Tab-separated table of C-alpha atoms and ligand atoms in Angstrom:
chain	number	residue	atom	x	y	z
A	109	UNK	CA	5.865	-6.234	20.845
A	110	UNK	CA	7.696	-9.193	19.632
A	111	UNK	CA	10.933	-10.569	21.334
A	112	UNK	CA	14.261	-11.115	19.221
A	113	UNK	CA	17.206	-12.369	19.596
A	114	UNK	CA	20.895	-13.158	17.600
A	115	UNK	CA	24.430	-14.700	18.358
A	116	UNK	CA	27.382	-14.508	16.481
A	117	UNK	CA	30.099	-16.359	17.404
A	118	UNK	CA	31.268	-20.137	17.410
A	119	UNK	CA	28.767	-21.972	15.496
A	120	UNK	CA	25.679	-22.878	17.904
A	121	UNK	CA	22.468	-24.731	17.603
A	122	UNK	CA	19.506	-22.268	16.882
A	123	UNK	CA	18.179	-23.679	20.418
A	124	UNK	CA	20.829	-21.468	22.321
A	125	UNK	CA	18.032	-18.402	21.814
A	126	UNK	CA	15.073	-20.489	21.750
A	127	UNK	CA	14.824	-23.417	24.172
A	128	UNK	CA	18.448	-23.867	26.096
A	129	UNK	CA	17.888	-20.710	28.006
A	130	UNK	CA	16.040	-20.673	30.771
A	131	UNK	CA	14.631	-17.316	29.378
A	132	UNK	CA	14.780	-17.740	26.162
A	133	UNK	CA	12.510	-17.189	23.219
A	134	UNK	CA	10.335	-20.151	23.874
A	135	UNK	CA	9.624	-18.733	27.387
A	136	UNK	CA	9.653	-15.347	26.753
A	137	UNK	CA	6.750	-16.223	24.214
A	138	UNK	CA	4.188	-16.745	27.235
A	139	UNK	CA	6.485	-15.882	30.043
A	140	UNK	CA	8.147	-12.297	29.022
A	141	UNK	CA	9.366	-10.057	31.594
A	142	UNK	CA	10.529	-6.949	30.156
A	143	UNK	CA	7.527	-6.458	27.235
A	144	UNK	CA	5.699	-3.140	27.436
A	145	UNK	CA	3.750	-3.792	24.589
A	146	UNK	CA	1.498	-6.765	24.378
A	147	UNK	CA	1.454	-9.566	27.042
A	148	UNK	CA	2.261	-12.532	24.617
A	149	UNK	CA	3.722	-13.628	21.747
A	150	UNK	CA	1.316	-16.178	20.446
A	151	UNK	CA	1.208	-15.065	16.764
A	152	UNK	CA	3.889	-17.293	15.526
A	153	UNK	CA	7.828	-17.250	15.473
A	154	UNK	CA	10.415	-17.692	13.207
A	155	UNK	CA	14.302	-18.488	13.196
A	156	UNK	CA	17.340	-18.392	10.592
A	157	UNK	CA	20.821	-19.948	10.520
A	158	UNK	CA	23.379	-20.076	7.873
A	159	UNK	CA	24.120	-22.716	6.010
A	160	UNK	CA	28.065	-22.043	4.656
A	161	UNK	CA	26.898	-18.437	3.333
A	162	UNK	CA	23.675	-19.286	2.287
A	163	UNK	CA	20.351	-17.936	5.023
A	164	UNK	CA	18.191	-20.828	6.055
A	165	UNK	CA	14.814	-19.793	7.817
A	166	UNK	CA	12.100	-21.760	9.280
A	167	UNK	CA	8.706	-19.476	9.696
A	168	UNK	CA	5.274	-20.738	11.273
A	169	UNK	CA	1.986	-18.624	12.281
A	170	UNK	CA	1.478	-20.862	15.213
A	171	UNK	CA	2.729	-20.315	18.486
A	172	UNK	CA	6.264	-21.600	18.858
A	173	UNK	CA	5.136	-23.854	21.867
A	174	UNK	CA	2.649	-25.362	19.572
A	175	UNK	CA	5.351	-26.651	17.133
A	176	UNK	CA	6.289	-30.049	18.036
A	177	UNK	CA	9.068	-30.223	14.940
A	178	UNK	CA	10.118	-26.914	16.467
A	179	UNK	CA	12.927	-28.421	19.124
A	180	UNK	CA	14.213	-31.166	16.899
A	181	UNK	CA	14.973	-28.293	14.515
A	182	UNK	CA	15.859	-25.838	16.336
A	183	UNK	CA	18.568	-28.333	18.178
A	184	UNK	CA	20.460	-29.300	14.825
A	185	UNK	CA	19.922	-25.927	12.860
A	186	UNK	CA	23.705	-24.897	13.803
A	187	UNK	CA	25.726	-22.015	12.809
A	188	UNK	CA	27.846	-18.949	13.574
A	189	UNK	CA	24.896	-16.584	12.916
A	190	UNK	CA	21.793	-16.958	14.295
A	191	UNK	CA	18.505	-15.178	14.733
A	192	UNK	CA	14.917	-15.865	16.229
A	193	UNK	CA	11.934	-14.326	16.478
A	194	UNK	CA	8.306	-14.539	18.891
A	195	UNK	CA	5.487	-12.551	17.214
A	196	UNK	CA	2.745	-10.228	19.093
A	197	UNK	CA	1.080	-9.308	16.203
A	198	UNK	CA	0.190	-5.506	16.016
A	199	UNK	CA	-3.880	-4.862	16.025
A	200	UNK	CA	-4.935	-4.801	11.820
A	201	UNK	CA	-1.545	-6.762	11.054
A	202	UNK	CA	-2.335	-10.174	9.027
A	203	UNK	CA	-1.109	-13.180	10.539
A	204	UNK	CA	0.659	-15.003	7.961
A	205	UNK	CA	4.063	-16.633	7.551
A	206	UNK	CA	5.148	-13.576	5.178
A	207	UNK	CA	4.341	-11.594	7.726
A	208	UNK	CA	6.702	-13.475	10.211
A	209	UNK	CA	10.172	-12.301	11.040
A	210	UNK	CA	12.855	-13.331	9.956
A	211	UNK	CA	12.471	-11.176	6.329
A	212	UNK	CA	14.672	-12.654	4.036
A	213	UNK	CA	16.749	-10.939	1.138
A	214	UNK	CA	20.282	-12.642	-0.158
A	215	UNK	CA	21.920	-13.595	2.905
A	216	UNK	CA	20.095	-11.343	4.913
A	217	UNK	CA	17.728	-11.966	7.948
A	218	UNK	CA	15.732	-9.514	9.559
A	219	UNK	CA	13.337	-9.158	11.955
A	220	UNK	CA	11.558	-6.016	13.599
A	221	UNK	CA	10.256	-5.788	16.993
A	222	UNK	CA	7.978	-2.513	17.036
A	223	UNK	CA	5.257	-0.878	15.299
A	224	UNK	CA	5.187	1.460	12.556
A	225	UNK	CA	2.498	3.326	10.358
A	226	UNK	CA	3.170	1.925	6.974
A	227	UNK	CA	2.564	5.667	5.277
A	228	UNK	CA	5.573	6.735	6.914
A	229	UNK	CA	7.411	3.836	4.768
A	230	UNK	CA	5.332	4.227	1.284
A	231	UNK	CA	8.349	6.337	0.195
A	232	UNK	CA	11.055	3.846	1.171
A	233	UNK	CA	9.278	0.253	0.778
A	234	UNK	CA	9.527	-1.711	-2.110
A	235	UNK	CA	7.479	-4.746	-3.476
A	236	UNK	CA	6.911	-6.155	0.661
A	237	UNK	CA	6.173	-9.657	0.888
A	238	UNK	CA	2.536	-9.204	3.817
A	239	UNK	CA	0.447	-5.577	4.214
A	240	UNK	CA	2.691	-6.276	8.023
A	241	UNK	CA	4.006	-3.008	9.065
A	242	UNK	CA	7.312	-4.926	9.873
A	243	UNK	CA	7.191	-6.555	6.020
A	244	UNK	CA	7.377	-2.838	4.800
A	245	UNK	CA	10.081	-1.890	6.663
A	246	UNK	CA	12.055	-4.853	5.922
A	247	UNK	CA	11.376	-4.110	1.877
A	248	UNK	CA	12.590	-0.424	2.724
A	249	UNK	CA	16.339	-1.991	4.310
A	250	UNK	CA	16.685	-4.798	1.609
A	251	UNK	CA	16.300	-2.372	-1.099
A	252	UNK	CA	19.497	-0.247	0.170
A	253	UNK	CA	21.440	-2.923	0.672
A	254	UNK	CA	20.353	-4.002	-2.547
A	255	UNK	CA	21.768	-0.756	-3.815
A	256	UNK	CA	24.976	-1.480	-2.055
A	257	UNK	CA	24.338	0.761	0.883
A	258	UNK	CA	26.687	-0.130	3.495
A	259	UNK	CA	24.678	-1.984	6.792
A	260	UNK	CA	25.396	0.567	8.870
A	261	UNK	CA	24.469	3.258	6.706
A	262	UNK	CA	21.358	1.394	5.865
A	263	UNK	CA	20.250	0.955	8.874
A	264	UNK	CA	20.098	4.641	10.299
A	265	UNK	CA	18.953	6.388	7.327
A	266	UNK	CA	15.645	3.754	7.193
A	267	UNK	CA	14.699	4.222	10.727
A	268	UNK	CA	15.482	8.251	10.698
A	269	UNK	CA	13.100	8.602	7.745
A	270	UNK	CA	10.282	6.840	9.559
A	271	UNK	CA	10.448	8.092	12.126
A	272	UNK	CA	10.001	10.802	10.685
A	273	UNK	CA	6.838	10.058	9.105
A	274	UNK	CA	5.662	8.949	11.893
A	275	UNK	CA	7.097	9.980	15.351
A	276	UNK	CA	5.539	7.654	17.555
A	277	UNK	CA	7.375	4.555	15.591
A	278	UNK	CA	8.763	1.606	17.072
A	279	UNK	CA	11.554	0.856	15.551
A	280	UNK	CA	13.762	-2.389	16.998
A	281	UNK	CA	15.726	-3.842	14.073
A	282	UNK	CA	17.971	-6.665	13.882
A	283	UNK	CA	19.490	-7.885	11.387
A	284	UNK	CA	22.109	-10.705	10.042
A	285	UNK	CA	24.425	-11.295	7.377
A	286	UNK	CA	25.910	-14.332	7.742
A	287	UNK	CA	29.420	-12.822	9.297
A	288	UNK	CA	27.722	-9.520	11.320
A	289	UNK	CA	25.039	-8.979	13.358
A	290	UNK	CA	23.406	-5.095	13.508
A	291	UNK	CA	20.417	-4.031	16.101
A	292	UNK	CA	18.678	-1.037	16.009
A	293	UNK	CA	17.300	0.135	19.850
A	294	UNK	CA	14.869	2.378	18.921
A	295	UNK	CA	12.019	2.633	21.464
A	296	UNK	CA	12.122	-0.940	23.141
A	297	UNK	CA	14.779	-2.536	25.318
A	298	UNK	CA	17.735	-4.432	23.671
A	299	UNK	CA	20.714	-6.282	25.610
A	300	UNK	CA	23.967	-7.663	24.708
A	301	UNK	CA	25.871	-10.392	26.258
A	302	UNK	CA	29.608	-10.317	25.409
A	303	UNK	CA	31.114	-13.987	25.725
A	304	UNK	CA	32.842	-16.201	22.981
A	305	UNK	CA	30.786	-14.679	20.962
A	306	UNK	CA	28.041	-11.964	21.457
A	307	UNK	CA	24.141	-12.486	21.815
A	308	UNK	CA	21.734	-9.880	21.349
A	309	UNK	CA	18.368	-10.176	22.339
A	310	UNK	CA	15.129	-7.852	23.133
A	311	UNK	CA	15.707	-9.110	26.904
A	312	UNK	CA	17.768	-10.979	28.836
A	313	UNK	CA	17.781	-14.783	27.563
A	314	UNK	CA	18.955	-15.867	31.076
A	315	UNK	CA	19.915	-14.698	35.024
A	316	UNK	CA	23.635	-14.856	34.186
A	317	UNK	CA	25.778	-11.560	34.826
A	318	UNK	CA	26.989	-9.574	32.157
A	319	UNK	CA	23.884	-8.559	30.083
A	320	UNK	CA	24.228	-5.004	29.453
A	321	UNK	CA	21.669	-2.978	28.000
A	322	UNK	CA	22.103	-0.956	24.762
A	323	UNK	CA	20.872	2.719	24.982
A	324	UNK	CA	17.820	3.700	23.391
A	325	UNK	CA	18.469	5.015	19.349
A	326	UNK	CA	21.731	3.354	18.858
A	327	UNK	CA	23.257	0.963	16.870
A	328	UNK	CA	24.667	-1.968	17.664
A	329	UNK	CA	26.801	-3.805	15.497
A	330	UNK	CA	29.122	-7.343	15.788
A	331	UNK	CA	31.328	-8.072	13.690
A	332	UNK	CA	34.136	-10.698	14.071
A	333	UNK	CA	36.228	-7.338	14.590
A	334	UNK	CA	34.392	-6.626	18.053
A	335	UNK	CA	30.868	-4.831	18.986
A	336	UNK	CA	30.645	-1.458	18.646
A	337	UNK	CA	27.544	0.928	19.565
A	338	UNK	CA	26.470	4.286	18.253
A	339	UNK	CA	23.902	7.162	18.770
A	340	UNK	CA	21.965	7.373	15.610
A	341	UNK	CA	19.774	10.300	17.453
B	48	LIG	N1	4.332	-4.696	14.032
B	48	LIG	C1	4.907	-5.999	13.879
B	48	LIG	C2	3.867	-7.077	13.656
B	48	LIG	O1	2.702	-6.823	13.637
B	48	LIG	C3	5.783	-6.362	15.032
B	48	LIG	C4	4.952	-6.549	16.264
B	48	LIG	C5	5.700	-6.564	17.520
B	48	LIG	O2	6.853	-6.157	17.665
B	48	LIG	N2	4.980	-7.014	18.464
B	48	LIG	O3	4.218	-8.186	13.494
């Protein structure tokens, strides 16, 4: 399972969920301590920011210690929406950087953390960028909001109809707009961490109080009207 992580709030360098933490992606990349699935996350990384409204991303297959560029980057890639990703690539998934979260589409950003048979999706995907399980799904939420599907419509009906398909799916969404922030917990952990701002990650990104964890299938959504979280059983 891959670890993710966002923050919405006042703007903040991308290095606030990978590298300023003393859990934080970058650690939890070698060093996780909540991941059921998979003992690593070796198989690359990739993080987004906005730039005014426009999504910036920066996506690599190697492992995000082995990135030299990656702190300098990650230090002055600033903004008031944020998201990261550390891969564990699923057995028979292709590592390659379309295959790396975050899945781009307008000015949204998304990345899964999960597993998911991809016939359960062949209904729902369209035109995915990688054969990655996690590529499909993201095809299957861009094309609703394509269609002008509200997020939080979006996001429900995609992850009830594969799971559907396929029962024992892993489903841990997240996904950014620019001005919101929406998670899916759907068979892994997820946390919040309500400050100036809120951060969502996969697991706590450090030892301070206040990290609450969301319950499994719900929604999560930020907004700079407040967090709110719902069942979507
Ligand atoms: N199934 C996705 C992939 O192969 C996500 C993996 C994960 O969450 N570890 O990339």
């Amino acid at each position: 399972m891959c670890r993710h992580a966002a923050w919405l709030g006042p703007v903040r360098p991308a290095a606030s969920l990978i590298d300023d933490p003393e859990h934080g992606l970058l650690r939890q990349s070698y060093a996780p301590r909540m991941q059921k699935y998979g003992t690593v996350n070796a198989d690359g990384f990739g993080f987004g920011w906005y730039d005014g409204s426009r999504p910036v991303r920066y996506r690599r297959t190697v492992p995000i210690w082995a990135d030299a560029n990656m702190p300098g980057l990650a230090a002055v890639a600033r903004s008031s929406c944020l998201i990261a990703a550390v891969r564990s690539a699923t057995v028979g998934m292709p590592i390659e950087e379309t295959a790396t979260a975050p899945f781009a589409d307008g000015r949204w950003l998304l990345s899964h953390n999960g597993r998911v048979r991809r016939e359960a999706l062949r209904p729902l995907a369209a035109d995915p960028e990688s054969m990655c399980d996690s590529a499909w799904l993201a095809s299957a939420v861009f094309a609703r909001l394509r269609d002008g599907v509200p997020l939080t419509d979006t996001l429900p009906a995609v992850v009830r109809a594969a799971a559907e398909g396929d029962p024992q799916a892993r489903l841990n969404l997240l996904v950014t707009g620019g001005t919101e922030v929406a998670a899916v917990a759907w068979g892994d952990t997820l946390f919040t961490h309500l400050e100036e701002g809120v951060l969502v990650a996969s697991e706590p990104l450090d030892d301070r109080p206040g990290w609450r964890a969301v319950p499994d299938r719900s929604l999560l959504l930020a907004s700079p009207d407040g967090v709110s979280v719902t069942s979507i059983d």
